[in-house]
Short mmCIF file of N, CA and C in Angstrom, two decimals:
data_model
loop_
_atom_site.label_atom_id
_atom_site.label_comp_id
_atom_site.label_asym_id
_atom_site.label_seq_id
_atom_site.Cartn_x
_atom_site.Cartn_y
_atom_site.Cartn_z
N MET V 267 -9.99 21.04 -4.07
CA MET V 267 -10.01 20.98 -2.63
C MET V 267 -10.44 19.59 -2.16
N VAL V 268 -11.54 19.09 -2.71
CA VAL V 268 -12.04 17.77 -2.32
C VAL V 268 -11.03 16.70 -2.72
N LEU V 269 -10.45 16.84 -3.92
CA LEU V 269 -9.47 15.85 -4.37
C LEU V 269 -8.23 15.83 -3.48
N SER V 270 -7.79 16.99 -3.03
CA SER V 270 -6.61 17.01 -2.16
C SER V 270 -6.92 16.38 -0.80
N ASN V 271 -8.15 16.56 -0.30
CA ASN V 271 -8.56 15.91 0.95
C ASN V 271 -8.59 14.39 0.79
N ILE V 272 -9.08 13.92 -0.34
CA ILE V 272 -9.12 12.48 -0.62
C ILE V 272 -7.70 11.93 -0.69
N LYS V 273 -6.80 12.67 -1.38
CA LYS V 273 -5.41 12.23 -1.48
C LYS V 273 -4.77 12.16 -0.10
N THR V 274 -5.00 13.16 0.73
CA THR V 274 -4.45 13.17 2.09
C THR V 274 -4.98 11.99 2.89
N GLN V 275 -6.26 11.71 2.77
CA GLN V 275 -6.85 10.57 3.49
C GLN V 275 -6.26 9.26 3.00
N ASN V 276 -6.07 9.14 1.68
CA ASN V 276 -5.47 7.92 1.12
C ASN V 276 -4.03 7.76 1.58
N ASP V 277 -3.28 8.86 1.63
CA ASP V 277 -1.89 8.80 2.11
C ASP V 277 -1.85 8.32 3.56
N LYS V 278 -2.76 8.83 4.38
CA LYS V 278 -2.81 8.41 5.79
C LYS V 278 -3.16 6.93 5.90
N LYS V 279 -4.12 6.49 5.09
CA LYS V 279 -4.50 5.07 5.11
C LYS V 279 -3.33 4.20 4.69
N ASN V 280 -2.61 4.61 3.64
CA ASN V 280 -1.45 3.84 3.18
C ASN V 280 -0.38 3.79 4.26
N SER V 281 -0.14 4.90 4.91
CA SER V 281 0.86 4.96 5.97
C SER V 281 0.48 4.03 7.12
N ILE V 282 -0.76 4.06 7.51
CA ILE V 282 -1.23 3.18 8.59
C ILE V 282 -1.15 1.72 8.16
N TYR V 283 -1.51 1.44 6.91
CA TYR V 283 -1.43 0.08 6.39
C TYR V 283 0.00 -0.44 6.45
N LEU V 284 0.96 0.38 6.02
CA LEU V 284 2.37 -0.03 6.04
C LEU V 284 2.86 -0.26 7.47
N LYS V 285 2.42 0.57 8.39
CA LYS V 285 2.80 0.38 9.80
C LYS V 285 2.21 -0.91 10.35
N ALA V 286 0.99 -1.23 9.95
CA ALA V 286 0.35 -2.47 10.41
C ALA V 286 1.11 -3.68 9.88
N ILE V 287 1.55 -3.62 8.63
CA ILE V 287 2.33 -4.72 8.06
C ILE V 287 3.63 -4.89 8.84
N LEU V 288 4.30 -3.79 9.14
CA LEU V 288 5.54 -3.84 9.91
C LEU V 288 5.30 -4.43 11.30
N LEU V 289 4.26 -3.96 11.98
CA LEU V 289 3.97 -4.48 13.32
C LEU V 289 3.64 -5.97 13.29
N LYS V 290 2.94 -6.40 12.25
CA LYS V 290 2.63 -7.83 12.12
C LYS V 290 3.91 -8.64 11.95
N ALA V 291 4.85 -8.12 11.17
CA ALA V 291 6.13 -8.82 10.97
C ALA V 291 6.92 -8.89 12.27
N LEU V 292 6.74 -7.91 13.13
CA LEU V 292 7.49 -7.87 14.39
C LEU V 292 6.79 -8.61 15.52
N ALA V 293 5.59 -9.07 15.29
CA ALA V 293 4.76 -9.63 16.36
C ALA V 293 5.15 -11.05 16.74
N ASN V 294 6.41 -11.24 17.10
CA ASN V 294 6.90 -12.54 17.55
C ASN V 294 8.13 -12.31 18.39
N HIS V 295 8.21 -12.97 19.53
CA HIS V 295 9.34 -12.71 20.43
C HIS V 295 10.68 -13.11 19.83
N HIS V 296 10.72 -14.16 19.01
CA HIS V 296 11.99 -14.53 18.37
C HIS V 296 12.43 -13.46 17.38
N ARG V 297 11.49 -12.93 16.59
CA ARG V 297 11.85 -11.90 15.63
C ARG V 297 12.30 -10.63 16.34
N LEU V 298 11.68 -10.29 17.45
CA LEU V 298 12.12 -9.12 18.21
C LEU V 298 13.53 -9.33 18.78
N LEU V 299 13.81 -10.54 19.25
CA LEU V 299 15.17 -10.83 19.74
C LEU V 299 16.19 -10.76 18.61
N ILE V 300 15.81 -11.27 17.43
CA ILE V 300 16.70 -11.20 16.27
C ILE V 300 17.01 -9.74 15.96
N ILE V 301 15.99 -8.91 15.94
CA ILE V 301 16.18 -7.49 15.63
C ILE V 301 17.04 -6.82 16.69
N GLN V 302 16.80 -7.18 17.94
CA GLN V 302 17.61 -6.60 19.02
C GLN V 302 19.08 -6.97 18.84
N LEU V 303 19.36 -8.22 18.52
CA LEU V 303 20.75 -8.64 18.29
C LEU V 303 21.34 -7.91 17.08
N LEU V 304 20.57 -7.84 15.99
CA LEU V 304 21.08 -7.23 14.76
C LEU V 304 21.21 -5.72 14.86
N SER V 305 20.59 -5.12 15.86
CA SER V 305 20.74 -3.67 16.04
C SER V 305 22.15 -3.33 16.52
N GLU V 306 22.85 -4.33 17.05
CA GLU V 306 24.20 -4.12 17.56
C GLU V 306 25.27 -4.43 16.53
N LYS V 307 25.07 -5.49 15.74
CA LYS V 307 26.04 -5.88 14.71
C LYS V 307 25.43 -6.94 13.81
N SER V 308 26.14 -7.31 12.76
CA SER V 308 25.67 -8.38 11.88
C SER V 308 26.07 -9.73 12.48
N TYR V 309 25.27 -10.74 12.17
CA TYR V 309 25.53 -12.09 12.67
C TYR V 309 25.36 -13.10 11.54
N PRO V 310 26.19 -14.15 11.54
CA PRO V 310 25.93 -15.26 10.63
C PRO V 310 24.75 -16.09 11.15
N VAL V 311 24.09 -16.77 10.25
CA VAL V 311 22.90 -17.55 10.59
C VAL V 311 23.19 -18.54 11.71
N GLY V 312 24.29 -19.24 11.63
CA GLY V 312 24.62 -20.24 12.64
C GLY V 312 24.73 -19.67 14.04
N GLN V 313 25.30 -18.48 14.14
CA GLN V 313 25.41 -17.84 15.46
C GLN V 313 24.04 -17.43 15.97
N LEU V 314 23.20 -16.89 15.10
CA LEU V 314 21.84 -16.53 15.52
C LEU V 314 21.10 -17.76 16.04
N GLU V 315 21.26 -18.87 15.33
CA GLU V 315 20.59 -20.12 15.72
C GLU V 315 21.03 -20.54 17.13
N THR V 316 22.33 -20.50 17.38
CA THR V 316 22.85 -20.92 18.68
C THR V 316 22.48 -19.93 19.79
N ILE V 317 22.63 -18.64 19.52
CA ILE V 317 22.32 -17.63 20.53
C ILE V 317 20.85 -17.71 20.94
N LEU V 318 19.97 -17.84 19.95
CA LEU V 318 18.53 -17.87 20.23
C LEU V 318 18.06 -19.22 20.76
N GLY V 319 18.83 -20.27 20.47
CA GLY V 319 18.45 -21.60 20.93
C GLY V 319 17.22 -22.14 20.22
N ILE V 320 17.07 -21.80 18.93
CA ILE V 320 15.94 -22.32 18.16
C ILE V 320 16.48 -23.12 16.98
N SER V 321 15.62 -23.93 16.39
CA SER V 321 16.05 -24.78 15.28
C SER V 321 16.35 -23.95 14.04
N GLN V 322 17.15 -24.53 13.16
CA GLN V 322 17.50 -23.86 11.91
C GLN V 322 16.25 -23.59 11.09
N SER V 323 15.32 -24.53 11.09
CA SER V 323 14.08 -24.37 10.33
C SER V 323 13.25 -23.20 10.86
N SER V 324 13.12 -23.13 12.17
CA SER V 324 12.36 -22.03 12.78
C SER V 324 13.03 -20.69 12.51
N LEU V 325 14.35 -20.64 12.67
CA LEU V 325 15.09 -19.40 12.41
C LEU V 325 14.92 -18.97 10.96
N SER V 326 15.00 -19.91 10.04
CA SER V 326 14.83 -19.59 8.61
C SER V 326 13.48 -18.96 8.34
N GLN V 327 12.44 -19.49 8.97
CA GLN V 327 11.10 -18.93 8.77
C GLN V 327 11.01 -17.50 9.30
N HIS V 328 11.59 -17.27 10.48
CA HIS V 328 11.57 -15.92 11.06
C HIS V 328 12.37 -14.94 10.19
N LEU V 329 13.54 -15.38 9.74
CA LEU V 329 14.37 -14.51 8.90
C LEU V 329 13.69 -14.22 7.56
N ALA V 330 12.98 -15.20 7.02
CA ALA V 330 12.27 -15.00 5.75
C ALA V 330 11.20 -13.91 5.90
N ILE V 331 10.49 -13.93 7.01
CA ILE V 331 9.47 -12.90 7.25
C ILE V 331 10.12 -11.53 7.37
N LEU V 332 11.24 -11.46 8.09
CA LEU V 332 11.93 -10.18 8.25
C LEU V 332 12.52 -9.70 6.92
N ARG V 333 13.03 -10.62 6.10
CA ARG V 333 13.56 -10.25 4.77
C ARG V 333 12.44 -9.77 3.86
N LYS V 334 11.33 -10.51 3.85
CA LYS V 334 10.18 -10.17 2.99
C LYS V 334 9.69 -8.76 3.28
N ASN V 335 9.74 -8.37 4.54
CA ASN V 335 9.27 -7.04 4.95
C ASN V 335 10.39 -6.01 4.98
N LYS V 336 11.54 -6.38 4.40
CA LYS V 336 12.68 -5.48 4.25
C LYS V 336 13.17 -4.91 5.59
N ILE V 337 13.11 -5.75 6.62
CA ILE V 337 13.59 -5.35 7.94
C ILE V 337 15.05 -5.76 8.10
N VAL V 338 15.41 -6.89 7.50
CA VAL V 338 16.81 -7.34 7.52
C VAL V 338 17.29 -7.56 6.10
N LYS V 339 18.61 -7.57 5.95
CA LYS V 339 19.20 -7.89 4.65
C LYS V 339 20.36 -8.85 4.88
N THR V 340 20.80 -9.47 3.80
CA THR V 340 21.86 -10.47 3.90
C THR V 340 23.08 -10.07 3.09
N LYS V 341 24.18 -10.68 3.46
CA LYS V 341 25.40 -10.58 2.67
C LYS V 341 26.13 -11.90 2.81
N ARG V 342 26.57 -12.42 1.68
CA ARG V 342 27.30 -13.68 1.69
C ARG V 342 28.79 -13.38 1.74
N SER V 343 29.47 -14.11 2.62
CA SER V 343 30.93 -14.05 2.70
C SER V 343 31.41 -15.49 2.63
N ALA V 344 31.97 -15.86 1.48
CA ALA V 344 32.32 -17.26 1.19
C ALA V 344 31.04 -18.08 1.29
N GLN V 345 30.99 -19.04 2.23
CA GLN V 345 29.79 -19.87 2.35
C GLN V 345 28.91 -19.45 3.52
N THR V 346 29.23 -18.34 4.15
CA THR V 346 28.49 -17.89 5.32
C THR V 346 27.57 -16.73 4.93
N ILE V 347 26.33 -16.80 5.39
CA ILE V 347 25.37 -15.72 5.15
C ILE V 347 25.24 -14.92 6.44
N PHE V 348 25.49 -13.63 6.33
CA PHE V 348 25.37 -12.72 7.46
C PHE V 348 24.07 -11.94 7.34
N TYR V 349 23.47 -11.66 8.48
CA TYR V 349 22.26 -10.84 8.53
C TYR V 349 22.54 -9.56 9.28
N LYS V 350 21.91 -8.48 8.84
CA LYS V 350 21.94 -7.21 9.57
C LYS V 350 20.63 -6.49 9.30
N LEU V 351 20.36 -5.46 10.10
CA LEU V 351 19.16 -4.67 9.86
C LEU V 351 19.28 -4.00 8.51
N ALA V 352 18.20 -4.00 7.75
CA ALA V 352 18.20 -3.36 6.44
C ALA V 352 18.33 -1.86 6.57
N ASN V 353 17.72 -1.33 7.62
CA ASN V 353 17.89 0.09 7.92
C ASN V 353 17.48 0.31 9.37
N ASN V 354 18.15 1.22 10.00
CA ASN V 354 17.94 1.43 11.43
C ASN V 354 16.69 2.24 11.74
N ASP V 355 15.91 2.63 10.72
CA ASP V 355 14.70 3.41 10.95
C ASP V 355 13.65 2.64 11.74
N VAL V 356 13.74 1.32 11.73
CA VAL V 356 12.76 0.50 12.44
C VAL V 356 12.99 0.54 13.95
N MET V 357 14.21 0.82 14.39
CA MET V 357 14.53 0.77 15.83
C MET V 357 13.76 1.79 16.67
N PRO V 358 13.62 3.05 16.24
CA PRO V 358 12.83 3.98 17.06
C PRO V 358 11.38 3.51 17.26
N MET V 359 10.80 2.93 16.21
CA MET V 359 9.43 2.43 16.33
C MET V 359 9.38 1.27 17.32
N ILE V 360 10.32 0.36 17.23
CA ILE V 360 10.36 -0.78 18.15
C ILE V 360 10.57 -0.29 19.58
N ASN V 361 11.47 0.65 19.74
CA ASN V 361 11.73 1.19 21.08
C ASN V 361 10.48 1.85 21.67
N ARG V 362 9.73 2.57 20.84
CA ARG V 362 8.49 3.19 21.33
C ARG V 362 7.46 2.13 21.74
N VAL V 363 7.38 1.06 20.95
CA VAL V 363 6.46 -0.03 21.30
C VAL V 363 6.88 -0.64 22.64
N PHE V 364 8.18 -0.92 22.80
CA PHE V 364 8.67 -1.49 24.05
C PHE V 364 8.40 -0.56 25.23
N GLU V 365 8.62 0.73 25.03
CA GLU V 365 8.43 1.69 26.11
C GLU V 365 6.97 1.80 26.54
N SER V 366 6.05 1.47 25.64
CA SER V 366 4.64 1.58 25.98
C SER V 366 4.15 0.39 26.81
N PHE V 367 4.97 -0.63 26.95
CA PHE V 367 4.65 -1.80 27.77
C PHE V 367 5.71 -1.93 28.86
N ILE V 368 5.39 -2.72 29.85
CA ILE V 368 6.43 -3.07 30.82
C ILE V 368 7.23 -4.17 30.15
N GLN V 369 8.44 -3.86 29.77
CA GLN V 369 9.24 -4.78 28.99
C GLN V 369 10.25 -5.49 29.86
N PRO V 370 10.12 -6.82 29.99
CA PRO V 370 11.17 -7.53 30.69
C PRO V 370 12.42 -7.59 29.82
N GLU V 371 13.55 -7.62 30.47
CA GLU V 371 14.81 -7.77 29.74
C GLU V 371 14.85 -9.14 29.09
N PRO V 372 15.56 -9.27 27.96
CA PRO V 372 15.73 -10.61 27.38
C PRO V 372 16.40 -11.50 28.43
N SER V 373 16.16 -12.78 28.32
CA SER V 373 16.70 -13.68 29.33
C SER V 373 18.22 -13.55 29.40
N ILE V 374 18.74 -13.69 30.60
CA ILE V 374 20.19 -13.59 30.81
C ILE V 374 20.91 -14.62 29.97
N ASN V 375 20.30 -15.78 29.82
CA ASN V 375 20.92 -16.84 29.05
C ASN V 375 21.20 -16.39 27.62
N ILE V 376 20.25 -15.70 27.00
CA ILE V 376 20.45 -15.22 25.63
C ILE V 376 21.52 -14.14 25.61
N LYS V 377 21.50 -13.23 26.58
CA LYS V 377 22.53 -12.20 26.65
C LYS V 377 23.91 -12.82 26.81
N GLU V 378 24.02 -13.83 27.69
CA GLU V 378 25.31 -14.48 27.91
C GLU V 378 25.81 -15.15 26.64
N ARG V 379 24.90 -15.80 25.91
CA ARG V 379 25.31 -16.45 24.66
C ARG V 379 25.79 -15.41 23.65
N ALA V 380 25.09 -14.29 23.56
CA ALA V 380 25.50 -13.23 22.62
C ALA V 380 26.85 -12.67 23.02
N ILE V 381 27.05 -12.42 24.31
CA ILE V 381 28.34 -11.89 24.78
C ILE V 381 29.44 -12.89 24.49
N SER V 382 29.16 -14.17 24.69
CA SER V 382 30.14 -15.22 24.42
C SER V 382 30.57 -15.19 22.96
N TYR V 383 29.59 -15.08 22.05
CA TYR V 383 29.94 -15.02 20.63
C TYR V 383 30.63 -13.72 20.27
N ASN V 384 30.21 -12.64 20.87
CA ASN V 384 30.82 -11.35 20.56
C ASN V 384 32.26 -11.27 21.02
N SER V 385 32.61 -12.04 22.06
CA SER V 385 33.97 -11.98 22.58
C SER V 385 34.94 -12.80 21.74
N ARG V 386 34.43 -13.65 20.88
CA ARG V 386 35.30 -14.42 19.98
C ARG V 386 35.84 -13.51 18.90
N ASN V 387 36.86 -13.96 18.24
CA ASN V 387 37.46 -13.16 17.17
C ASN V 387 36.81 -13.47 15.83
N ILE V 388 35.51 -13.34 15.77
CA ILE V 388 34.78 -13.57 14.53
C ILE V 388 34.55 -12.21 13.89
N LYS V 389 35.01 -12.07 12.68
CA LYS V 389 34.89 -10.78 12.00
C LYS V 389 33.54 -10.70 11.29
N PRO V 390 32.77 -9.64 11.55
CA PRO V 390 31.48 -9.49 10.87
C PRO V 390 31.68 -9.14 9.40
N ALA V 391 30.68 -9.47 8.61
CA ALA V 391 30.72 -9.10 7.20
C ALA V 391 30.56 -7.60 7.09
N LEU V 392 31.24 -7.02 6.14
CA LEU V 392 31.10 -5.58 5.91
C LEU V 392 29.98 -5.36 4.91
N PHE V 393 29.07 -4.49 5.24
CA PHE V 393 27.94 -4.18 4.35
C PHE V 393 28.18 -2.84 3.69
#
């Protein structure tokens, strides 16, 4: 009985620890924008860089954090690397976090850039 209570407590601690790691990985507005874009479709790195308006170096650092935490995954198509969400299970958690705050919409400029790229005839990588 005591051992099962200890196991249950340890399981809860591990679950909370994993959630804290995930929240830490998401605790940046650029990474949240990346996830929001990738929740709709996959994007090549160059398009993410242009849509977000950040440097390649900065984008690489954000993507590395998301990859390390298994939030996004990559696929190479010729010389282009595409990113997509590793699994959509993270979206309900992100949506709950957003709903608990007054969330401003992403800037219109970013939305317009994403729409502009989406309207081109660029074929996404198949995962």
